[in-house]
């Protein structure tokens, strides 16, 4: 049996959320996440029941600050479109990102997840996790929406 040395909440934090809901056709985004606080990020896009002819696209965007200055896509971060026609209901897609994936030369320091629902209202949501915080335990940087951490 392995010894408990670090709780998972010390190394992984919830840093962005698109609330799971019956989301109408629109684009939904997380808040801006300072990539410098983390070694890596993982966005998990979750499709529930997709509406008739619905599609879900998701990608990471980068900016030069927490207000979205200079926003542009993170290269190669778009998922393959999830579609109702392609039987993608009740599936997930994962996007992974490291700090060096951003345009550091131009001073891009923040990331957010952008998820677009098209054609029909669909059950979907997303969560972005930060891994290996550069300072302190990850739980200190959790999104304000995290209500509780239970450690057994």
Coordinates of N, CA, C and O in Angstrom, one line a residue:
X1 N 0.8 -1.2 0.0 CA 0.0 0.0 0.0 C 0.9 1.2 0.0 O 1.8 1.3 0.7
X2 N 0.5 2.2 -0.9 CA 1.3 3.4 -1.0 C 1.0 4.3 0.2 O 0.0 4.4 0.8
X3 N 2.1 5.1 0.6 CA 1.9 6.1 1.7 C 1.3 7.3 1.1 O 1.6 7.8 0.0
X4 N 0.4 7.9 1.9 CA -0.2 9.2 1.5 C 0.9 10.3 1.9 O 1.2 10.5 3.0
X5 N 1.4 11.0 0.9 CA 2.3 12.0 1.1 C 1.7 13.4 0.7 O 1.9 14.4 1.4
X6 N 1.0 13.4 -0.4 CA 0.3 14.7 -0.8 C -1.1 14.3 -1.2 O -1.4 13.3 -1.9
X7 N -2.1 15.1 -0.7 CA -3.4 15.0 -1.1 C -3.6 15.4 -2.6 O -2.9 16.4 -3.0
X8 N -4.4 14.8 -3.4 CA -4.6 15.3 -4.7 C -4.9 16.8 -4.8 O -4.5 17.5 -5.8
X9 N -5.7 17.3 -3.8 CA -6.0 18.7 -3.9 C -4.8 19.7 -3.7 O -4.9 20.9 -3.9
X10 N -3.7 19.1 -3.3 CA -2.5 19.9 -3.1 C -1.7 20.0 -4.4 O -0.9 20.9 -4.6
X11 N -2.0 19.1 -5.4 CA -1.3 19.1 -6.7 C -2.1 19.4 -7.9 O -1.6 19.7 -8.9
X12 N -3.5 19.4 -7.7 CA -4.4 19.7 -8.8 C -5.5 20.7 -8.2 O -6.1 20.4 -7.2
X13 N -5.7 21.7 -9.0 CA -6.8 22.7 -8.5 C -7.8 22.9 -9.6 O -7.5 22.9 -10.8
X14 N -9.0 23.3 -9.2 CA -10.0 23.7 -10.2 C -9.8 25.1 -10.5 O -10.0 26.0 -9.6
X15 N -9.4 25.5 -11.7 CA -9.1 26.9 -12.0 C -10.0 27.5 -13.0 O -10.0 28.7 -13.2
X16 N -10.9 26.7 -13.6 CA -11.9 27.3 -14.5 C -13.1 26.4 -14.7 O -12.9 25.1 -14.7
X17 N -14.2 26.9 -14.9 CA -15.5 26.1 -15.1 C -16.4 26.8 -16.1 O -16.6 28.0 -16.1
X18 N -17.0 25.9 -16.9 CA -18.2 26.3 -17.7 C -19.3 25.4 -17.1 O -19.2 24.2 -17.2
X19 N -20.2 26.0 -16.4 CA -21.2 25.2 -15.6 C -22.0 24.2 -16.5 O -22.4 24.6 -17.6
X20 N -22.1 23.0 -16.0 CA -22.9 22.0 -16.8 C -24.3 22.4 -16.8 O -24.9 22.7 -15.7
X21 N -24.9 22.4 -17.9 CA -26.3 22.9 -18.1 C -26.8 22.5 -19.4 O -26.1 22.0 -20.3
X22 N -28.1 22.8 -19.7 CA -28.7 22.7 -21.0 C -28.3 24.1 -21.6 O -29.1 25.0 -21.5
X23 N -27.2 24.1 -22.3 CA -26.7 25.4 -22.9 C -27.2 25.6 -24.3 O -27.1 24.8 -25.1
X24 N -27.8 26.8 -24.5 CA -28.3 27.2 -25.8 C -27.1 27.5 -26.7 O -25.9 27.5 -26.3
X25 N -27.4 27.6 -28.0 CA -26.4 27.8 -29.0 C -25.7 29.2 -28.7 O -26.4 30.2 -28.8
X26 N -24.4 29.1 -28.3 CA -23.7 30.3 -28.0 C -22.3 29.9 -27.7 O -21.9 28.7 -27.6
X27 N -21.4 30.9 -27.4 CA -20.0 30.6 -26.9 C -19.9 30.9 -25.5 O -20.4 31.9 -25.0
X28 N -19.3 30.0 -24.7 CA -19.2 30.0 -23.3 C -17.7 30.0 -23.0 O -16.9 29.2 -23.6
X29 N -17.2 30.8 -22.0 CA -15.8 30.8 -21.7 C -15.6 30.7 -20.2 O -16.4 31.1 -19.4
X30 N -14.4 30.2 -19.8 CA -14.0 30.3 -18.4 C -13.4 31.7 -18.2 O -13.2 32.5 -19.1
X31 N -13.0 32.0 -17.0 CA -12.3 33.2 -16.7 C -10.8 33.0 -17.2 O -10.4 31.9 -17.5
X32 N -10.1 34.1 -17.2 CA -8.7 34.0 -17.6 C -7.8 33.4 -16.4 O -8.0 33.7 -15.3
X33 N -6.9 32.5 -16.8 CA -6.1 31.7 -15.9 C -4.7 32.1 -16.1 O -4.2 32.0 -17.2
X34 N -4.0 32.5 -15.0 CA -2.5 32.8 -15.1 C -1.7 31.5 -15.2 O -1.6 30.7 -14.3
X35 N -1.2 31.3 -16.4 CA -0.5 30.0 -16.7 C 0.8 29.9 -15.8 O 1.2 28.8 -15.4
X36 N 1.3 31.1 -15.4 CA 2.5 31.1 -14.6 C 2.4 30.5 -13.2 O 3.3 30.2 -12.5
X37 N 1.1 30.3 -12.8 CA 0.8 29.7 -11.4 C 0.9 28.2 -11.5 O 0.9 27.5 -10.4
X38 N 1.0 27.6 -12.7 CA 0.9 26.1 -12.8 C 1.9 25.6 -13.8 O 2.3 26.3 -14.7
X39 N 2.3 24.4 -13.6 CA 3.2 23.7 -14.6 C 2.4 23.3 -15.9 O 2.9 23.4 -17.0
X40 N 1.1 22.9 -15.7 CA 0.3 22.5 -16.8 C -1.2 22.7 -16.5 O -1.5 22.8 -15.3
X41 N -2.0 22.7 -17.5 CA -3.4 22.8 -17.4 C -4.1 21.7 -18.2 O -3.5 21.2 -19.2
X42 N -5.2 21.2 -17.7 CA -6.0 20.2 -18.5 C -7.5 20.7 -18.5 O -8.1 20.8 -17.4
X43 N -8.0 20.9 -19.7 CA -9.4 21.2 -19.8 C -10.2 20.0 -20.2 O -9.8 19.2 -21.2
X44 N -11.3 19.7 -19.6 CA -12.1 18.6 -19.9 C -13.5 19.1 -20.3 O -14.2 19.8 -19.5
X45 N -13.8 18.9 -21.6 CA -15.1 19.3 -22.1 C -16.0 18.1 -22.0 O -15.7 17.0 -22.4
X46 N -17.2 18.3 -21.5 CA -18.2 17.2 -21.2 C -19.4 17.4 -22.0 O -20.1 18.4 -21.8
X47 N -19.8 16.5 -22.9 CA -21.0 16.6 -23.7 C -22.0 15.6 -23.0 O -21.7 14.4 -22.8
X48 N -23.2 16.1 -22.8 CA -24.3 15.2 -22.3 C -25.1 14.9 -23.5 O -24.6 14.6 -24.6
X49 N -26.4 15.0 -23.4 CA -27.3 14.8 -24.5 C -27.3 16.0 -25.4 O -27.6 17.1 -25.0
X50 N -26.8 15.7 -26.7 CA -26.7 16.8 -27.6 C -28.1 16.9 -28.4 O -28.7 15.9 -28.7
X51 N -28.5 18.2 -28.6 CA -29.7 18.4 -29.3 C -29.6 18.0 -30.8 O -28.5 17.8 -31.3
X52 N -30.8 18.0 -31.5 CA -30.8 17.6 -32.9 C -29.9 18.5 -33.7 O -29.9 19.7 -33.7
X53 N -29.0 17.8 -34.4 CA -28.0 18.5 -35.3 C -27.0 19.4 -34.5 O -26.2 20.1 -35.1
X54 N -26.9 19.2 -33.2 CA -26.0 20.1 -32.4 C -24.5 19.7 -32.6 O -24.2 18.6 -33.0
X55 N -23.7 20.7 -32.4 CA -22.2 20.5 -32.4 C -21.7 21.3 -31.2 O -22.2 22.2 -30.7
X56 N -20.5 20.8 -30.8 CA -19.7 21.5 -29.7 C -18.3 21.6 -30.2 O -17.7 20.6 -30.6
X57 N -17.8 22.8 -30.2 CA -16.4 23.0 -30.5 C -15.7 23.6 -29.2 O -16.4 24.3 -28.4
X58 N -14.5 23.3 -29.0 CA -13.8 23.9 -27.8 C -12.3 24.1 -28.2 O -11.7 23.4 -29.0
X59 N -11.7 25.1 -27.6 CA -10.3 25.5 -27.8 C -9.8 26.3 -26.7 O -10.6 26.8 -25.9
X60 N -8.5 26.5 -26.6 CA -7.9 27.4 -25.6 C -7.6 28.7 -26.3 O -7.2 28.7 -27.5
X61 N -7.8 29.8 -25.6 CA -7.4 31.1 -26.1 C -6.3 31.6 -25.1 O -6.3 31.3 -23.9
X62 N -5.5 32.5 -25.6 CA -4.4 33.1 -24.8 C -4.6 34.6 -24.8 O -5.1 35.2 -25.8
X63 N -4.1 35.3 -23.8 CA -4.1 36.7 -23.7 C -2.9 37.2 -23.0 O -2.2 36.5 -22.3
X64 N -2.6 38.5 -23.1 CA -1.5 39.1 -22.5 C -1.7 39.6 -21.0 O -0.8 40.0 -20.3
X65 N -3.0 39.5 -20.6 CA -3.3 39.8 -19.2 C -4.6 39.2 -18.8 O -5.3 38.6 -19.6
X66 N -5.1 39.4 -17.6 CA -6.3 38.9 -17.0 C -7.6 39.5 -17.6 O -8.7 39.1 -17.2
X67 N -7.4 40.6 -18.4 CA -8.6 41.2 -19.0 C -8.8 40.8 -20.4 O -9.7 41.2 -21.1
X68 N -7.9 40.0 -21.0 CA -8.1 39.5 -22.3 C -7.4 40.3 -23.4 O -7.7 40.1 -24.6
X69 N -6.4 41.1 -23.1 CA -5.7 41.9 -24.0 C -5.1 41.0 -25.1 O -4.3 40.1 -24.8
X70 N -5.3 41.4 -26.4 CA -4.7 40.7 -27.5 C -5.1 39.2 -27.7 O -4.4 38.4 -28.3
X71 N -6.3 38.9 -27.2 CA -6.8 37.5 -27.3 C -6.6 36.9 -28.6 O -6.8 37.5 -29.7
X72 N -6.1 35.6 -28.6 CA -5.9 34.8 -29.8 C -5.9 33.4 -29.4 O -5.7 33.0 -28.3
X73 N -6.1 32.5 -30.4 CA -6.1 31.0 -30.1 C -4.7 30.5 -29.7 O -3.7 31.0 -30.2
X74 N -4.7 29.5 -28.8 CA -3.5 28.8 -28.6 C -3.4 27.8 -29.7 O -4.4 27.0 -30.0
X75 N -2.3 27.8 -30.5 CA -2.2 26.9 -31.6 C -2.4 25.4 -31.3 O -2.0 24.9 -30.2
X76 N -3.1 24.7 -32.2 CA -3.3 23.3 -32.0 C -4.1 22.8 -30.8 O -3.9 21.7 -30.3
X77 N -4.9 23.7 -30.3 CA -5.6 23.4 -29.0 C -7.1 23.1 -29.3 O -7.8 22.7 -28.3
X78 N -7.6 23.1 -30.5 CA -9.0 22.9 -30.8 C -9.3 21.4 -30.8 O -8.5 20.6 -31.3
X79 N -10.4 21.0 -30.2 CA -10.8 19.6 -30.2 C -11.4 19.3 -31.6 O -11.8 20.2 -32.3
X80 N -11.5 18.0 -31.9 CA -12.3 17.6 -33.0 C -13.8 17.8 -32.6 O -14.2 17.4 -31.5
X81 N -14.5 18.4 -33.5 CA -15.9 18.8 -33.2 C -16.7 17.6 -32.7 O -16.7 16.5 -33.3
X82 N -17.5 17.8 -31.6 CA -18.4 16.8 -31.1 C -19.7 17.0 -31.8 O -20.2 18.2 -31.8
X83 N -20.4 16.0 -32.3 CA -21.6 16.2 -33.0 C -22.7 15.2 -32.6 O -22.4 14.1 -32.2
X84 N -23.9 15.7 -32.7 CA -25.0 14.8 -32.4 C -25.1 13.7 -33.5 O -25.3 12.5 -33.2
X85 N -24.9 14.1 -34.7 CA -24.9 13.2 -35.9 C -23.8 12.1 -35.7 O -24.0 11.0 -36.2
X86 N -22.7 12.5 -35.1 CA -21.6 11.6 -35.0 C -21.6 10.8 -33.7 O -20.7 10.2 -33.3
X87 N -22.8 10.7 -33.1 CA -23.0 10.0 -31.8 C -22.1 10.4 -30.7 O -21.5 9.5 -30.0
X88 N -21.8 11.7 -30.6 CA -20.9 12.1 -29.5 C -21.6 12.5 -28.2 O -20.9 13.1 -27.4
X89 N -22.9 12.3 -28.1 CA -23.5 12.5 -26.8 C -22.9 11.7 -25.8 O -22.4 10.6 -26.0
X90 N -22.8 12.3 -24.6 CA -22.2 11.5 -23.4 C -20.8 11.2 -23.6 O -20.3 10.1 -23.2
X91 N -20.0 12.0 -24.2 CA -18.6 11.8 -24.4 C -17.8 13.0 -23.9 O -18.4 14.1 -23.6
X92 N -16.5 12.9 -23.7 CA -15.6 13.9 -23.2 C -14.5 14.2 -24.2 O -14.1 13.3 -25.0
X93 N -13.9 15.3 -24.2 CA -12.7 15.7 -24.9 C -11.8 16.4 -24.0 O -12.2 17.2 -23.1
X94 N -10.5 16.1 -24.1 CA -9.5 16.7 -23.2 C -8.5 17.5 -24.0 O -8.0 17.1 -25.0
X95 N -8.1 18.7 -23.5 CA -7.1 19.6 -24.0 C -6.0 19.8 -23.0 O -6.4 20.2 -21.8
X96 N -4.8 19.5 -23.3 CA -3.7 19.7 -22.3 C -2.8 20.9 -22.8 O -2.6 21.1 -24.0
X97 N -2.3 21.7 -21.8 CA -1.5 22.9 -22.2 C -0.4 23.1 -21.2 O -0.6 22.9 -20.0
X98 N 0.7 23.5 -21.7 CA 1.9 23.8 -20.9 C 2.2 25.3 -21.1 O 1.8 25.9 -22.1
X99 N 2.9 25.9 -20.2 CA 3.2 27.3 -20.3 C 3.9 27.7 -21.6 O 3.6 28.7 -22.2
X100 N 4.8 26.8 -22.0 CA 5.5 27.1 -23.3 C 4.7 27.0 -24.5 O 5.2 27.3 -25.6
X101 N 3.4 26.5 -24.4 CA 2.5 26.5 -25.6 C 2.0 27.8 -25.9 O 1.4 28.0 -27.0
X102 N 2.2 28.8 -25.0 CA 1.7 30.2 -25.3 C 2.7 31.0 -26.0 O 3.9 30.6 -26.1
X103 N 2.3 32.1 -26.6 CA 3.2 33.0 -27.3 C 4.0 33.8 -26.3 O 3.6 35.0 -26.1
X104 N 5.0 33.3 -25.7 CA 5.7 33.9 -24.7 C 6.5 35.1 -25.2 O 6.7 36.1 -24.5
X105 N 7.0 35.1 -26.4 CA 7.7 36.2 -27.0 C 6.9 37.4 -27.1 O 7.4 38.5 -26.8
X106 N 5.6 37.3 -27.3 CA 4.7 38.5 -27.4 C 4.1 38.8 -26.0 O 3.2 39.6 -25.9
X107 N 4.5 38.1 -25.0 CA 4.0 38.4 -23.6 C 2.6 37.8 -23.3 O 1.9 38.4 -22.4
X108 N 2.3 36.7 -23.9 CA 1.0 36.0 -23.5 C 1.2 35.2 -22.2 O 2.0 34.4 -22.1
X109 N 0.3 35.5 -21.2 CA 0.5 34.9 -19.9 C -0.8 34.3 -19.3 O -0.7 33.7 -18.3
X110 N -1.9 34.4 -20.0 CA -3.2 33.9 -19.5 C -3.9 33.0 -20.5 O -3.7 33.2 -21.7
X111 N -4.7 32.1 -20.0 CA -5.4 31.1 -20.9 C -6.8 31.0 -20.4 O -7.1 31.2 -19.2
X112 N -7.7 30.8 -21.3 CA -9.1 30.4 -21.0 C -9.6 29.4 -21.9 O -9.1 29.3 -23.1
X113 N -10.6 28.6 -21.5 CA -11.3 27.7 -22.4 C -12.5 28.4 -23.0 O -13.2 29.1 -22.3
X114 N -12.7 28.1 -24.3 CA -13.8 28.7 -25.0 C -14.5 27.5 -25.6 O -13.9 26.6 -26.3
X115 N -15.8 27.4 -25.3 CA -16.7 26.2 -25.8 C -17.9 26.8 -26.6 O -18.6 27.7 -26.0
X116 N -18.1 26.4 -27.8 CA -19.2 26.9 -28.6 C -20.2 25.8 -28.9 O -19.8 24.7 -29.4
X117 N -21.4 26.0 -28.5 CA -22.5 25.1 -28.8 C -23.2 25.7 -30.0 O -23.5 26.9 -30.1
X118 N -23.5 24.9 -31.0 CA -24.2 25.4 -32.2 C -25.3 24.5 -32.6 O -25.4 23.3 -32.3
X119 N -26.3 25.1 -33.3 CA -27.5 24.5 -33.9 C -28.6 24.1 -32.9 O -29.8 24.2 -33.3
X120 N -28.3 23.7 -31.7 CA -29.4 23.3 -30.8 C -28.9 23.3 -29.3 O -27.7 23.0 -29.1
X121 N -29.8 23.6 -28.4 CA -29.5 23.5 -27.0 C -29.0 22.1 -26.7 O -29.5 21.1 -27.1
X122 N -27.9 22.0 -25.9 CA -27.3 20.7 -25.5 C -26.8 20.7 -24.1 O -26.3 21.8 -23.6
X123 N -26.9 19.6 -23.5 CA -26.3 19.4 -22.2 C -24.8 19.3 -22.3 O -24.3 18.5 -23.0
X124 N -24.1 20.2 -21.6 CA -22.6 20.2 -21.7 C -22.1 21.1 -20.6 O -22.8 21.9 -19.9
X125 N -20.8 21.0 -20.4 CA -20.0 21.7 -19.4 C -18.6 21.5 -19.6 O -18.2 20.6 -20.4
X126 N -17.8 22.1 -18.8 CA -16.3 21.9 -18.9 C -15.7 22.3 -17.5 O -16.2 23.1 -16.8
X127 N -14.5 21.8 -17.3 CA -13.7 22.1 -16.1 C -12.2 22.2 -16.6 O -11.8 21.5 -17.4
X128 N -11.5 23.2 -16.0 CA -10.1 23.3 -16.3 C -9.4 23.1 -14.9 O -9.7 23.7 -13.9
X129 N -8.4 22.1 -15.0 CA -7.6 21.8 -13.8 C -6.2 22.3 -14.0 O -5.6 22.2 -15.1
X130 N -5.6 22.9 -12.9 CA -4.3 23.3 -12.9 C -3.5 22.3 -12.2 O -3.9 21.8 -11.1
X131 N -2.3 21.9 -12.7 CA -1.5 20.9 -12.0 C -0.1 21.4 -11.6 O 0.5 22.2 -12.3
X132 N 0.3 20.9 -10.5 CA 1.6 21.2 -9.9 C 1.8 22.7 -9.8 O 2.6 23.3 -10.5
X133 N 1.2 23.3 -8.8 CA 1.3 24.8 -8.6 C 2.7 25.2 -8.3 O 3.5 24.4 -7.7
X134 N 3.1 26.3 -8.8 CA 4.5 26.8 -8.6 C 4.7 27.2 -7.2 O 5.8 27.2 -6.7
X135 N 3.6 27.7 -6.5 CA 3.7 28.2 -5.1 C 2.5 27.7 -4.3 O 1.4 27.9 -4.7
X136 N 2.8 27.0 -3.2 CA 1.8 26.6 -2.2 C 0.9 25.5 -2.8 O 1.1 25.0 -3.9
X137 N 0.0 25.0 -2.0 CA -0.9 23.9 -2.4 C -1.9 24.4 -3.5 O -2.3 25.6 -3.4
X138 N -2.3 23.5 -4.4 CA -3.2 23.9 -5.4 C -4.5 24.4 -4.9 O -5.1 25.3 -5.5
X139 N -5.0 23.9 -3.8 CA -6.3 24.3 -3.2 C -6.3 25.8 -2.9 O -7.4 26.4 -2.9
X140 N -5.2 26.4 -2.7 CA -5.2 27.9 -2.5 C -5.5 28.7 -3.7 O -5.8 29.9 -3.6
X141 N -5.5 28.1 -4.9 CA -5.8 28.7 -6.1 C -7.0 28.2 -6.8 O -7.3 28.5 -8.0
X142 N -7.8 27.4 -6.1 CA -9.1 26.9 -6.6 C -10.0 28.1 -7.0 O -10.0 29.1 -6.3
X143 N -10.8 27.9 -8.0 CA -11.9 28.8 -8.3 C -12.8 29.1 -7.1 O -13.0 28.2 -6.3
X144 N -13.3 30.3 -7.1 CA -14.2 30.6 -5.9 C -15.5 29.7 -5.9 O -16.1 29.7 -4.8
X145 N -15.8 29.1 -7.0 CA -17.0 28.2 -7.0 C -16.7 26.9 -6.3 O -17.7 26.1 -6.1
X146 N -15.5 26.5 -5.9 CA -15.3 25.3 -5.2 C -15.8 25.4 -3.8 O -15.3 26.2 -3.0
X147 N -16.8 24.6 -3.5 CA -17.5 24.8 -2.2 C -16.8 24.0 -1.1 O -16.9 24.4 0.1
X148 N -16.1 22.9 -1.4 CA -15.6 22.0 -0.3 C -14.6 21.1 -0.9 O -14.7 20.6 -2.0
X149 N -13.6 20.7 0.0 CA -12.7 19.6 -0.3 C -12.8 18.7 0.9 O -12.6 19.1 2.0
X150 N -13.1 17.4 0.6 CA -13.2 16.4 1.6 C -12.0 15.5 1.5 O -11.9 14.9 0.4
X151 N -11.2 15.3 2.5 CA -10.1 14.4 2.5 C -10.4 13.2 3.4 O -10.8 13.4 4.5
X152 N -10.3 12.0 2.9 CA -10.6 10.8 3.6 C -9.3 10.3 4.3 O -8.2 10.4 3.7

